[in-house]
XYZ file of C-alpha atoms in Angstrom:
726
model
C -35.196 -28.881 79.235
C -33.297 -26.878 76.672
C -31.416 -23.835 77.889
C -32.319 -20.253 76.987
C -30.012 -17.609 75.709
C -30.810 -13.895 75.261
C -29.060 -12.010 72.496
C -29.021 -8.209 72.716
C -28.680 -5.888 69.771
C -25.087 -4.742 70.244
C -25.168 -2.580 67.141
C -28.441 -0.938 68.225
C -30.082 -1.134 64.808
C -33.528 -2.291 65.879
C -33.523 -0.088 68.967
C -32.902 3.066 66.935
C -35.718 2.151 64.560
C -38.070 1.839 67.527
C -36.847 5.066 69.153
C -37.199 7.079 65.919
C -40.752 5.884 65.412
C -41.652 6.651 69.023
C -40.283 10.223 68.901
C -41.965 10.858 65.533
C -45.356 9.765 66.860
C -45.014 12.369 69.619
C -43.454 15.300 67.757
C -45.595 15.378 64.603
C -49.084 15.649 66.208
C -47.735 17.873 69.000
C -46.495 20.354 66.405
C -49.882 20.424 64.690
C -51.848 21.063 67.880
C -49.387 22.997 70.073
C -47.455 25.217 67.674
C -48.374 28.837 68.550
C -50.346 30.702 65.960
C -48.870 33.670 64.214
C -48.604 36.396 66.832
C -48.338 39.073 64.179
C -51.690 38.008 62.699
C -53.282 38.131 66.157
C -51.827 41.574 66.776
C -53.167 42.786 63.432
C -56.599 41.367 64.250
C -56.663 43.097 67.629
C -55.531 46.306 65.987
C -58.421 46.141 63.498
C -60.884 45.684 66.391
C -59.471 48.528 68.487
C -61.812 51.252 67.191
C -64.971 49.317 68.135
C -63.901 46.930 70.917
C -61.122 48.954 72.499
C -63.082 49.560 75.732
C -64.228 45.951 76.165
C -62.837 44.055 79.142
C -61.990 40.977 77.103
C -60.047 43.113 74.604
C -57.912 44.723 77.302
C -57.222 41.345 78.955
C -56.289 39.781 75.620
C -53.945 42.654 74.823
C -52.195 42.349 78.182
C -51.934 38.559 77.887
C -50.364 38.690 74.436
C -47.752 41.193 75.646
C -46.768 39.447 78.891
C -47.046 35.742 78.099
C -43.867 33.717 77.437
C -45.752 30.451 76.928
C -45.629 30.636 73.091
C -41.841 30.992 73.228
C -41.470 27.983 75.541
C -43.755 25.912 73.308
C -41.702 26.755 70.251
C -38.447 25.891 72.027
C -39.761 22.511 73.230
C -41.134 21.587 69.810
C -37.927 22.617 68.034
C -35.910 20.481 70.473
C -38.180 17.511 69.743
C -37.719 17.968 66.005
C -33.934 18.163 66.457
C -33.949 14.827 68.321
C -36.197 13.272 65.683
C -33.984 14.416 62.796
C -30.847 13.225 64.617
C -32.336 9.770 65.133
C -33.495 9.632 61.525
C -29.984 10.490 60.348
C -28.561 7.811 62.656
C -30.957 5.212 61.264
C -30.063 6.133 57.690
C -26.371 5.395 58.382
C -26.886 2.015 60.055
C -25.542 -1.110 58.375
C -28.241 -3.476 57.358
C -27.444 -7.147 57.848
C -29.710 -9.576 56.101
C -29.558 -13.320 56.698
C -31.544 -15.249 54.182
C -33.512 -18.201 55.491
C -32.878 -21.305 53.355
C -35.054 -24.305 54.301
C -33.080 -26.664 52.038
C -29.949 -25.874 53.986
C -31.729 -26.691 57.249
C -32.866 -30.053 55.843
C -29.437 -30.776 54.281
C -30.954 -31.108 50.818
C -30.216 -29.729 47.410
C -32.520 -26.928 46.191
C -33.834 -29.207 43.441
C -35.058 -31.966 45.796
C -38.459 -33.529 45.092
C -41.393 -33.305 47.564
C -41.020 -36.977 48.503
C -37.365 -36.447 49.377
C -38.264 -33.374 51.474
C -40.906 -35.352 53.430
C -38.522 -38.265 53.989
C -35.700 -36.024 55.214
C -38.118 -34.127 57.521
C -39.189 -37.449 59.094
C -35.598 -38.503 59.650
C -34.602 -35.197 61.264
C -37.726 -35.101 63.445
C -36.838 -38.506 64.910
C -33.365 -37.231 65.613
C -33.985 -33.741 67.024
C -37.514 -33.892 68.455
C -37.387 -34.049 72.303
C -40.188 -36.632 72.462
C -38.364 -38.928 70.029
C -35.043 -39.028 71.779
C -33.722 -35.759 70.552
C -30.959 -33.883 72.343
C -31.999 -31.765 75.402
C -28.810 -29.780 75.385
C -29.790 -27.525 72.522
C -30.016 -23.942 73.553
C -33.033 -21.672 72.609
C -31.975 -18.189 71.501
C -34.124 -15.049 71.960
C -33.362 -11.721 70.317
C -34.185 -8.462 72.161
C -34.313 -5.153 70.310
C -32.297 -3.340 72.990
C -28.610 -2.524 73.085
C -26.538 -4.329 75.689
C -25.542 -1.102 77.515
C -29.143 -0.592 78.700
C -29.133 -3.783 80.819
C -25.657 -3.178 82.085
C -25.479 -2.794 85.882
C -23.636 0.501 85.533
C -26.654 2.015 83.775
C -29.297 0.723 86.174
C -30.311 4.240 87.244
C -31.165 5.082 83.655
C -33.361 2.022 83.418
C -35.105 2.891 86.672
C -35.680 6.443 85.454
C -37.268 5.190 82.238
C -39.477 2.806 84.186
C -40.509 5.639 86.502
C -41.368 7.756 83.476
C -43.546 4.942 82.122
C -45.346 4.628 85.451
C -45.926 8.389 85.605
C -47.199 8.377 82.051
C -49.608 5.572 82.897
C -50.749 7.506 85.968
C -51.321 10.675 83.937
C -53.325 8.782 81.344
C -55.470 7.267 84.081
C -56.040 10.703 85.634
C -57.017 12.136 82.258
C -59.433 9.275 81.663
C -60.979 9.691 85.110
C -61.464 13.417 84.506
C -62.876 12.917 81.006
C -65.610 10.520 82.112
C -66.817 13.116 84.646
C -67.615 15.610 81.867
C -70.199 15.603 79.113
C -69.496 16.368 75.473
C -69.882 20.109 76.150
C -67.296 19.998 78.972
C -69.959 20.279 81.675
C -69.767 18.097 84.759
C -72.279 15.262 84.616
C -73.202 15.981 88.240
C -74.101 19.531 87.211
C -76.354 18.257 84.422
C -78.146 15.989 86.892
C -78.515 18.925 89.304
C -80.106 21.092 86.586
C -82.477 18.300 85.592
C -83.610 17.835 89.190
C -84.442 21.481 89.802
C -86.008 22.121 86.367
C -88.298 19.148 86.924
C -89.035 20.296 90.447
C -89.757 23.908 89.422
C -91.175 23.967 85.846
C -92.043 27.680 86.113
C -88.760 29.281 87.182
C -88.365 33.042 87.620
C -85.103 34.907 87.161
C -84.137 34.927 90.861
C -84.622 31.165 91.208
C -82.782 30.598 87.938
C -79.726 32.505 89.195
C -79.701 30.342 92.314
C -79.784 27.109 90.289
C -77.063 28.396 87.956
C -74.636 29.281 90.733
C -75.222 25.920 92.450
C -73.302 24.192 89.633
C -70.470 21.919 90.726
C -68.071 23.867 88.485
C -67.948 26.492 91.262
C -67.279 23.938 94.009
C -63.520 23.565 94.833
C -64.105 19.907 95.707
C -65.217 19.186 92.127
C -63.223 21.771 90.189
C -59.700 22.845 91.066
C -60.120 26.135 89.189
C -62.673 27.290 91.773
C -61.247 28.756 94.963
C -62.453 29.623 98.453
C -60.319 32.348 100.068
C -60.024 33.226 103.772
C -60.993 36.813 102.930
C -64.378 35.630 101.579
C -65.763 35.680 105.116
C -65.296 39.462 105.158
C -65.807 40.584 101.548
C -68.774 38.391 100.563
C -71.019 39.583 103.461
C -70.150 43.163 102.561
C -71.316 42.593 98.976
C -74.479 40.948 100.297
C -75.325 44.086 102.277
C -74.790 46.242 99.185
C -76.887 44.002 96.932
C -79.805 43.635 99.313
C -82.237 40.696 99.244
C -80.576 37.639 97.648
C -82.148 34.850 99.751
C -79.196 34.412 102.101
C -81.274 32.667 104.758
C -82.488 29.946 102.411
C -81.569 26.576 103.929
C -82.220 24.416 100.852
C -79.046 22.609 99.742
C -76.959 23.287 97.745
C -78.078 26.943 97.700
C -76.921 27.391 101.283
C -73.411 26.055 100.652
C -70.565 28.633 100.801
C -69.407 28.064 97.219
C -72.954 28.529 95.853
C -73.553 31.672 97.906
C -70.255 33.181 96.803
C -70.906 32.430 93.132
C -74.414 33.902 93.368
C -73.112 37.092 94.957
C -70.432 37.476 92.290
C -72.914 36.979 89.436
C -75.388 39.486 90.886
C -72.593 41.997 91.490
C -71.552 41.554 87.851
C -75.110 42.217 86.641
C -75.281 45.333 88.857
C -71.870 46.501 87.533
C -70.512 46.834 91.059
C -66.811 47.178 91.835
C -65.222 44.327 93.788
C -61.778 43.818 95.291
C -58.869 42.526 93.242
C -59.008 39.090 94.857
C -62.723 38.706 94.225
C -62.378 40.138 90.735
C -60.397 37.099 89.569
C -63.024 34.748 91.024
C -65.795 36.819 89.463
C -64.241 36.546 86.022
C -64.045 32.773 86.427
C -67.733 32.519 87.432
C -68.938 34.873 84.694
C -66.833 33.115 82.055
C -68.421 29.756 82.902
C -72.031 31.005 83.067
C -73.011 31.077 79.326
C -71.994 27.430 78.815
C -73.862 26.387 81.962
C -76.986 28.259 80.856
C -76.781 26.545 77.476
C -76.681 23.223 79.333
C -79.810 24.274 81.240
C -81.549 24.953 77.926
C -80.517 21.510 76.674
C -81.872 19.928 79.856
C -85.155 21.808 79.432
C -85.449 20.510 75.854
C -84.804 16.938 77.010
C -87.503 17.212 79.670
C -89.910 18.657 77.093
C -89.306 15.765 74.697
C -89.786 13.287 77.528
C -93.050 14.988 78.469
C -94.264 14.858 74.853
C -93.473 11.154 74.553
C -94.891 10.177 77.964
C -98.149 11.104 79.565
C -98.272 12.808 82.937
C -94.658 14.022 82.810
C -94.107 17.659 83.772
C -92.218 19.737 81.253
C -90.595 23.091 82.008
C -92.601 26.089 80.915
C -91.595 28.198 77.969
C -90.865 31.145 80.266
C -88.230 29.061 82.095
C -86.281 28.326 78.916
C -86.617 31.905 77.703
C -85.377 33.166 81.068
C -82.250 31.036 80.577
C -81.697 32.765 77.236
C -82.298 36.210 78.693
C -79.972 35.549 81.621
C -77.259 34.637 79.100
C -77.703 38.019 77.412
C -77.607 39.766 80.784
C -74.433 37.921 81.805
C -72.600 38.759 78.585
C -73.573 42.434 78.728
C -73.412 42.835 82.521
C -76.931 44.263 82.848
C -79.880 43.607 85.105
C -83.233 42.529 83.726
C -84.953 45.875 84.189
C -82.194 48.028 82.666
C -82.361 49.726 79.286
C -80.648 48.061 76.291
C -79.056 51.431 75.528
C -76.648 50.831 78.428
C -74.857 48.283 76.238
C -73.331 51.231 74.385
C -70.194 52.989 75.641
C -70.434 56.276 77.571
C -74.119 55.662 78.400
C -75.038 55.996 82.063
C -78.305 55.950 83.968
C -78.511 59.748 84.134
C -78.185 60.002 80.341
C -81.319 57.979 79.644
C -83.582 60.923 80.485
C -82.442 62.615 77.270
C -83.504 59.558 75.270
C -86.906 58.804 76.798
C -88.122 62.392 76.657
C -91.394 63.219 74.900
C -89.528 64.703 71.975
C -87.535 61.592 71.001
C -89.032 58.588 72.885
C -85.970 56.399 72.287
C -86.141 53.251 74.412
C -84.387 50.658 72.249
C -81.472 50.313 69.869
C -83.857 50.244 66.903
C -85.378 53.544 67.982
C -81.916 55.070 68.142
C -81.094 53.805 64.651
C -84.362 55.097 63.163
C -83.685 58.695 64.239
C -82.434 61.247 61.794
C -78.766 62.065 62.150
C -79.516 65.641 63.212
C -82.040 64.526 65.851
C -79.694 61.828 67.092
C -76.837 64.288 67.489
C -79.126 66.746 69.259
C -80.369 64.057 71.644
C -76.835 62.880 72.454
C -75.548 66.379 73.059
C -74.057 65.233 76.368
C -71.394 63.403 74.339
C -68.415 65.101 72.778
C -67.536 64.613 69.132
C -65.022 61.835 69.822
C -67.366 59.937 72.127
C -70.272 60.392 69.741
C -68.248 58.913 66.879
C -67.309 55.963 69.079
C -70.940 55.350 70.031
C -71.966 55.439 66.367
C -69.172 53.032 65.420
C -70.225 50.579 68.147
C -73.920 50.879 67.270
C -73.092 50.364 63.589
C -71.302 47.101 64.394
C -74.363 45.604 66.111
C -76.206 42.944 64.084
C -79.464 43.482 62.242
C -81.153 40.228 61.188
C -84.031 39.498 58.828
C -86.049 36.296 58.923
C -87.776 34.606 55.969
C -89.882 31.510 56.673
C -91.235 28.798 54.387
C -93.745 26.235 55.630
C -94.033 22.838 53.923
C -94.365 19.102 54.433
C -91.389 17.377 52.845
C -91.523 13.830 51.457
C -95.216 14.246 50.668
C -97.122 14.459 47.390
C -98.755 17.755 48.353
C -96.067 19.646 50.262
C -98.361 22.611 50.957
C -101.131 20.540 52.533
C -100.578 20.043 56.265
C -102.453 17.058 57.623
C -102.916 15.936 61.206
C -99.817 14.206 62.559
C -97.593 15.011 59.573
C -94.014 16.226 60.026
C -93.942 19.949 59.290
C -90.706 21.598 58.155
C -90.220 25.335 58.571
C -87.236 26.551 56.582
C -85.933 29.792 58.071
C -83.463 31.902 56.109
C -81.468 34.263 58.308
C -79.670 37.215 56.770
C -77.293 39.243 58.901
C -76.363 42.817 58.205
C -74.816 45.584 60.261
C -76.699 48.398 61.892
C -74.578 50.785 59.843
C -76.415 49.556 56.736
C -79.666 50.540 58.423
C -78.347 54.082 58.926
C -78.089 54.494 55.168
C -81.547 53.021 54.612
C -83.090 55.301 57.192
C -81.481 58.313 55.560
C -82.702 57.201 52.127
C -86.196 56.479 53.446
C -86.406 59.878 55.112
C -85.407 61.695 51.912
C -87.314 59.629 49.367
C -90.921 60.181 50.552
C -90.613 63.955 50.251
C -89.171 63.696 46.768
C -91.872 61.272 45.669
C -94.579 63.500 47.107
C -93.255 66.578 45.329
C -92.979 64.633 42.072
C -96.540 63.373 42.362
C -97.833 66.869 43.112
C -95.991 68.263 40.091
C -97.419 65.566 37.846
C -100.915 66.176 39.184
C -100.633 69.928 38.512
C -99.318 69.295 35.024
C -102.175 66.908 34.263
C -104.706 69.464 35.462
C -103.285 72.309 33.362
C -102.434 70.331 30.239
C -105.473 68.083 29.912
C -106.792 68.122 26.319
C -110.200 67.413 24.834
C -109.081 64.418 22.802
C -107.858 62.721 25.976
C -111.335 62.934 27.539
C -112.921 61.519 24.372
C -110.443 58.706 24.305
C -111.224 57.895 27.924
C -114.945 57.809 27.130
C -114.381 55.555 24.142
C -112.256 53.227 26.253
C -114.947 53.052 28.921
C -117.597 52.262 26.300
C -115.425 49.535 24.799
C -114.828 48.008 28.218
C -118.560 48.038 28.973
C -119.296 46.362 25.635
C -116.759 43.630 26.315
C -118.172 43.004 29.756
C -121.709 42.716 28.395
C -120.644 40.430 25.598
C -118.846 38.078 27.920
C -121.750 38.148 30.321
C -124.209 37.396 27.539
C -122.126 34.464 26.312
C -121.622 33.071 29.766
C -125.347 32.947 30.563
C -127.318 32.115 27.401
C -131.038 32.914 27.602
C -133.310 29.860 27.688
C -135.885 29.378 24.982
C -139.250 30.536 26.233
C -142.671 30.091 24.658
C -144.855 33.150 24.074
C -148.191 33.332 25.756
C -151.397 34.307 24.044
C -151.004 37.974 24.936
C -147.555 38.085 23.283
C -145.503 38.217 26.515
C -142.740 35.763 27.211
C -143.520 33.253 29.900
C -141.500 33.506 33.063
C -140.119 36.421 35.062
C -140.602 39.819 33.396
C -137.641 42.208 33.624
C -137.947 45.920 32.877
C -135.175 47.069 30.570
C -133.984 50.663 30.642
C -133.611 52.558 27.344
C -129.875 52.767 27.724
C -129.649 49.011 28.256
C -131.829 48.445 25.217
C -129.581 50.690 23.174
C -126.546 48.875 24.371
C -128.157 45.559 23.501
C -128.900 46.884 20.039
C -125.303 47.950 19.594
C -124.156 44.529 20.699
C -126.446 42.932 18.150
C -125.100 45.236 15.438
C -121.531 44.350 16.385
C -122.379 40.699 16.316
C -124.035 41.025 12.896
C -121.034 42.950 11.525
C -118.845 39.954 12.100
C -120.570 38.188 9.222
C -120.515 34.545 8.417
C -117.031 34.057 9.836
C -118.337 33.885 13.393
C -121.077 31.495 12.326
C -118.571 29.275 10.596
C -116.328 29.419 13.632
C -119.170 28.426 15.907
C -120.155 25.655 13.525
C -116.587 24.367 13.474
C -116.412 24.496 17.262
C -119.604 22.530 17.475
C -118.170 19.785 15.283
C -117.113 16.577 17.093
C -113.558 16.630 15.764
C -112.946 20.149 17.066
C -114.408 19.293 20.441
C -112.125 16.254 20.665
C -109.075 18.345 19.739
C -109.994 20.998 22.301
C -110.467 18.381 25.012
C -107.151 16.758 24.081
C -105.370 20.123 24.263
C -106.994 20.900 27.588
C -106.002 17.514 29.005
C -102.454 17.983 27.685
C -102.174 21.365 29.401
C -103.490 19.873 32.624
C -100.951 17.050 32.399
C -98.178 19.576 31.717
C -99.221 21.663 34.731
C -99.303 18.581 36.945
C -95.910 17.513 35.636
C -94.550 20.999 36.316
C -95.833 20.881 39.889
C -94.293 17.443 40.359
C -90.969 18.694 39.018
C -91.013 21.660 41.412
C -91.783 19.384 44.361
C -89.070 16.964 43.250
C -86.527 19.786 42.948
C -87.497 21.110 46.402
C -87.101 17.612 47.846
C -83.699 17.170 46.203
C -82.539 20.555 47.479
C -83.638 19.616 50.990
C -81.749 16.316 50.801
C -78.618 18.023 49.472
C -78.872 20.627 52.219
C -79.011 17.910 54.860
C -76.037 16.088 53.347
C -74.002 19.296 53.253
C -74.913 19.999 56.869
C -73.669 16.541 57.839
C -70.460 16.681 55.824
C -69.472 20.328 56.273
C -67.852 21.458 59.486
C -68.357 25.199 59.642
C -66.329 27.417 61.893
C -68.083 28.782 64.969
C -66.104 32.013 64.669
C -68.725 34.489 63.428
C -68.468 38.068 64.753
C -66.944 39.244 68.041
C -69.521 40.548 70.497
C -69.262 44.039 71.903
C -69.429 43.481 75.670
C -67.996 46.009 78.097
C -67.846 43.712 81.144
C -67.456 40.133 79.843
C -63.939 38.792 80.539
C -63.612 36.581 77.456
C -64.058 37.090 73.729
C -67.563 35.934 72.857
C -68.773 34.999 69.401
C -72.173 36.124 68.176
C -74.634 33.185 68.283
C -78.419 32.877 68.171
C -81.301 30.649 69.241
C -84.067 29.821 66.780
C -87.221 27.925 67.728
C -91.001 27.720 67.304
C -93.287 28.133 70.306
C -96.935 28.270 71.221
C -96.978 31.381 73.357
C -100.608 30.928 74.317
C -99.978 27.480 75.781
C -96.441 28.418 76.947
C -94.899 25.353 75.316
C -92.138 24.612 72.844
C -93.236 23.394 69.428
C -89.731 22.771 68.055
C -86.553 22.460 70.072
C -84.277 25.552 70.109
C -81.591 25.366 67.443
C -78.326 27.036 68.452
C -77.158 28.903 65.347
C -73.378 29.148 65.776
C -72.208 29.643 62.164
C -74.145 32.713 60.992
C -71.783 35.127 59.266
C -73.880 36.497 56.405
C -76.647 34.029 55.517
C -77.766 30.798 57.137
C -80.627 28.411 56.337
C -82.112 26.410 59.205
C -84.781 23.707 59.112
C -87.087 23.413 62.123
C -89.206 20.248 62.257
C -92.174 19.419 64.448
C -95.233 17.130 64.261
C -98.494 18.781 63.285
C -101.270 18.743 65.916
C -103.441 15.603 65.917
C -106.650 17.656 65.585
C -107.702 19.664 62.551
C -108.093 23.416 62.752
C -106.148 26.671 62.672
C -103.183 27.169 64.991
C -101.184 30.295 65.767
C -97.491 29.718 66.502
C -94.471 32.025 66.656
C -91.015 31.719 65.093
C -88.673 33.260 67.663
C -85.085 34.378 67.167
C -83.081 35.305 70.266
C -79.531 36.478 70.637
C -77.274 34.870 73.223
C -75.155 38.018 73.489
C -77.221 41.188 73.029
C -80.289 42.603 74.770
C -83.132 44.071 72.726
C -82.397 42.357 69.392
C -84.876 39.463 69.676
C -87.426 38.918 66.898
C -90.824 37.187 66.869
C -92.628 36.303 63.640
C -96.163 34.822 63.593
C -96.679 31.427 61.982
C -100.178 30.357 61.010
C -100.850 26.649 60.652
C -103.966 25.207 59.024
C -104.230 21.491 59.736
C -106.465 19.322 57.530
C -107.715 15.819 58.024
C -105.270 13.097 57.082
C -105.948 11.155 53.903
C -107.222 7.602 54.199
C -104.683 4.928 53.384
C -105.417 2.997 50.182
C -105.122 -0.775 50.330
C -104.496 -1.088 46.592
C -102.932 1.699 44.587
C -105.059 2.785 41.569
C -102.224 2.240 39.123
C -102.444 -1.518 39.681
C -106.227 -1.675 39.126
C -107.022 -2.587 35.512
C -110.646 -1.792 34.612
C -112.830 -4.563 33.194
C -113.590 -2.517 30.102
C -109.870 -2.410 29.199
C -109.589 -6.182 29.550
C -112.685 -6.656 27.378
C -111.280 -4.263 24.776
C -107.992 -6.177 24.692
C -109.842 -9.518 24.326
C -112.016 -8.022 21.586
C -108.922 -6.757 19.744
C -107.304 -10.182 20.013
C -110.439 -11.914 18.729
C -110.804 -9.400 15.891
C -107.249 -9.996 14.865
C -107.808 -13.771 14.787
C -110.991 -13.453 12.728
C -109.302 -11.144 10.245
C -106.448 -13.581 9.808
C -108.910 -16.425 9.178
C -110.754 -14.367 6.570
C -107.485 -13.541 4.883
C -106.606 -17.220 4.780
C -109.937 -18.040 3.141
C -109.433 -15.325 0.545
C -105.971 -16.632 -0.166
C -107.356 -20.056 -0.614
């Protein structure tokens, strides 16, 4: 067997090429993803939000974190070091000597470059008999292998370096395996798969879930279990502090033995969430755990909504499958609002504003003002609002108005149609109905201006109308009254003429006594006079009207009129088709843009006094049958609404004909008291019968006979012409 010889790259050319590529593959993407954003821009952004969000918990935490953190500096230093190594290696590679050894097959075969193919084949046969091992070739030839590593790496003196590199490779492999193991435990929304299965079990078990039960299911998530999530913690002091909070909160179903609600981690998370909703003070150690639980809750509640939608779709596709009630899904949405704002279900939405306490609400709900919602507060006059909020100083009042002005005010426009159908406005049984909802967001501060304008305009309009009425009474002239009488007489004449033309009197034979046969109608003198005037007007027109009527009665005119009428009908039908085609094309383009565009989910920061993380303003939009307590269309999470957003909600029409009353519902996932409900009436008709053969392919027999007759006439005429020519 031939020997083997390993040749190392003493110059290190190939090794440096490999090392440069390896470092570049690490440094370039790491810089894109890990380079800290401009801290000055973040500071300027926080400064612009100070006037409105300065009292929010998330704002104060973000401000402290940006001042104390040294992580951005360490990231920059590590990335700059990586770039220095990469540039040094690139410079080293650029200075390496390149040695090229051209492969010449003629030299291997001991032939001249101009040898013929037959000579090449003959020489190859001769050399194969000489050097091939099976044909008596030499076994002493040595096989050489080239390795793209410098010789100093495999030197015994540098063995520790080699071992260190191997250890690094093993650690890297271990880290990649750990990352992969962790990633397969989470869903696409970074929720543990075990948590999703837990939610599905309890939502199927309890389709009608009240708020207390919902809080128990939420806090049973495995994200709060230290065995499943290392971010969750169980402290020795929990045995003292958690029971104390339980006594302050009251009835929270502590004695419930159903797992996992009775587990320590679930009980602790439930107590912390309820304390957050009650705005209770907790110790510093529990405060950190409470922020972790509250921060995770909106994403977990969104996962519960997704699970409820999946169960609803499964129930619609299968018979006898229990779907969660509409109230369960809406409770999930409401609990999200409560968690973000730190409010209990029964509390007033006015407590979302700064400087508002329970004792201040008595000023708002008094008989004089009756302010119970944010909209009521906006609709007040500025003087009444300032008088009602007299418990606030000028500085606090300005802050409350600034916060209230930053709240969103949304308007909803809906359009109901059946896309991909000839008649898009006709809803048939089983058809796919599309409700296009256009959402427009404005600020509450814009509503202040409108309310002020609306309060001033009615008085001005009323005074203007009164002044005009007085002027008309004092300055009415005689010729105006005569003109009005003449106009009324002309209108009455026109009405009678049109009525007389529309219903022509039938020809009746006179009886022997001179009366007309049939029903006798008594005519008043005024009517007779009017009839006489009409006859005089008709006679004054002269022969022109007679000629016109004669021309209209002619066949050619009737044909032209019918052709014009048919042309107008065709044009109207073509116009309707063009409108439907344009609407269809716009819908298709809208879908394509939605698939291709990736909009940012950064919309508007939410004003939340007690939420520990910056929350963006998002919404849920869906259609529901509130009478049957069921979802008609699945909730669409609107996460990109800045100014205007267009959303398409699709659902199958009911299988039975009739009138249906649905509701288009818009709910905030951040604010209490800003939900909107708009009625949606649906009239379902019977589906059209399917045609076996389309009418456009049916050729009537009369047309075929006419074509045959034309062909035969043409042949006869040609024969006659031939005879004449002869």
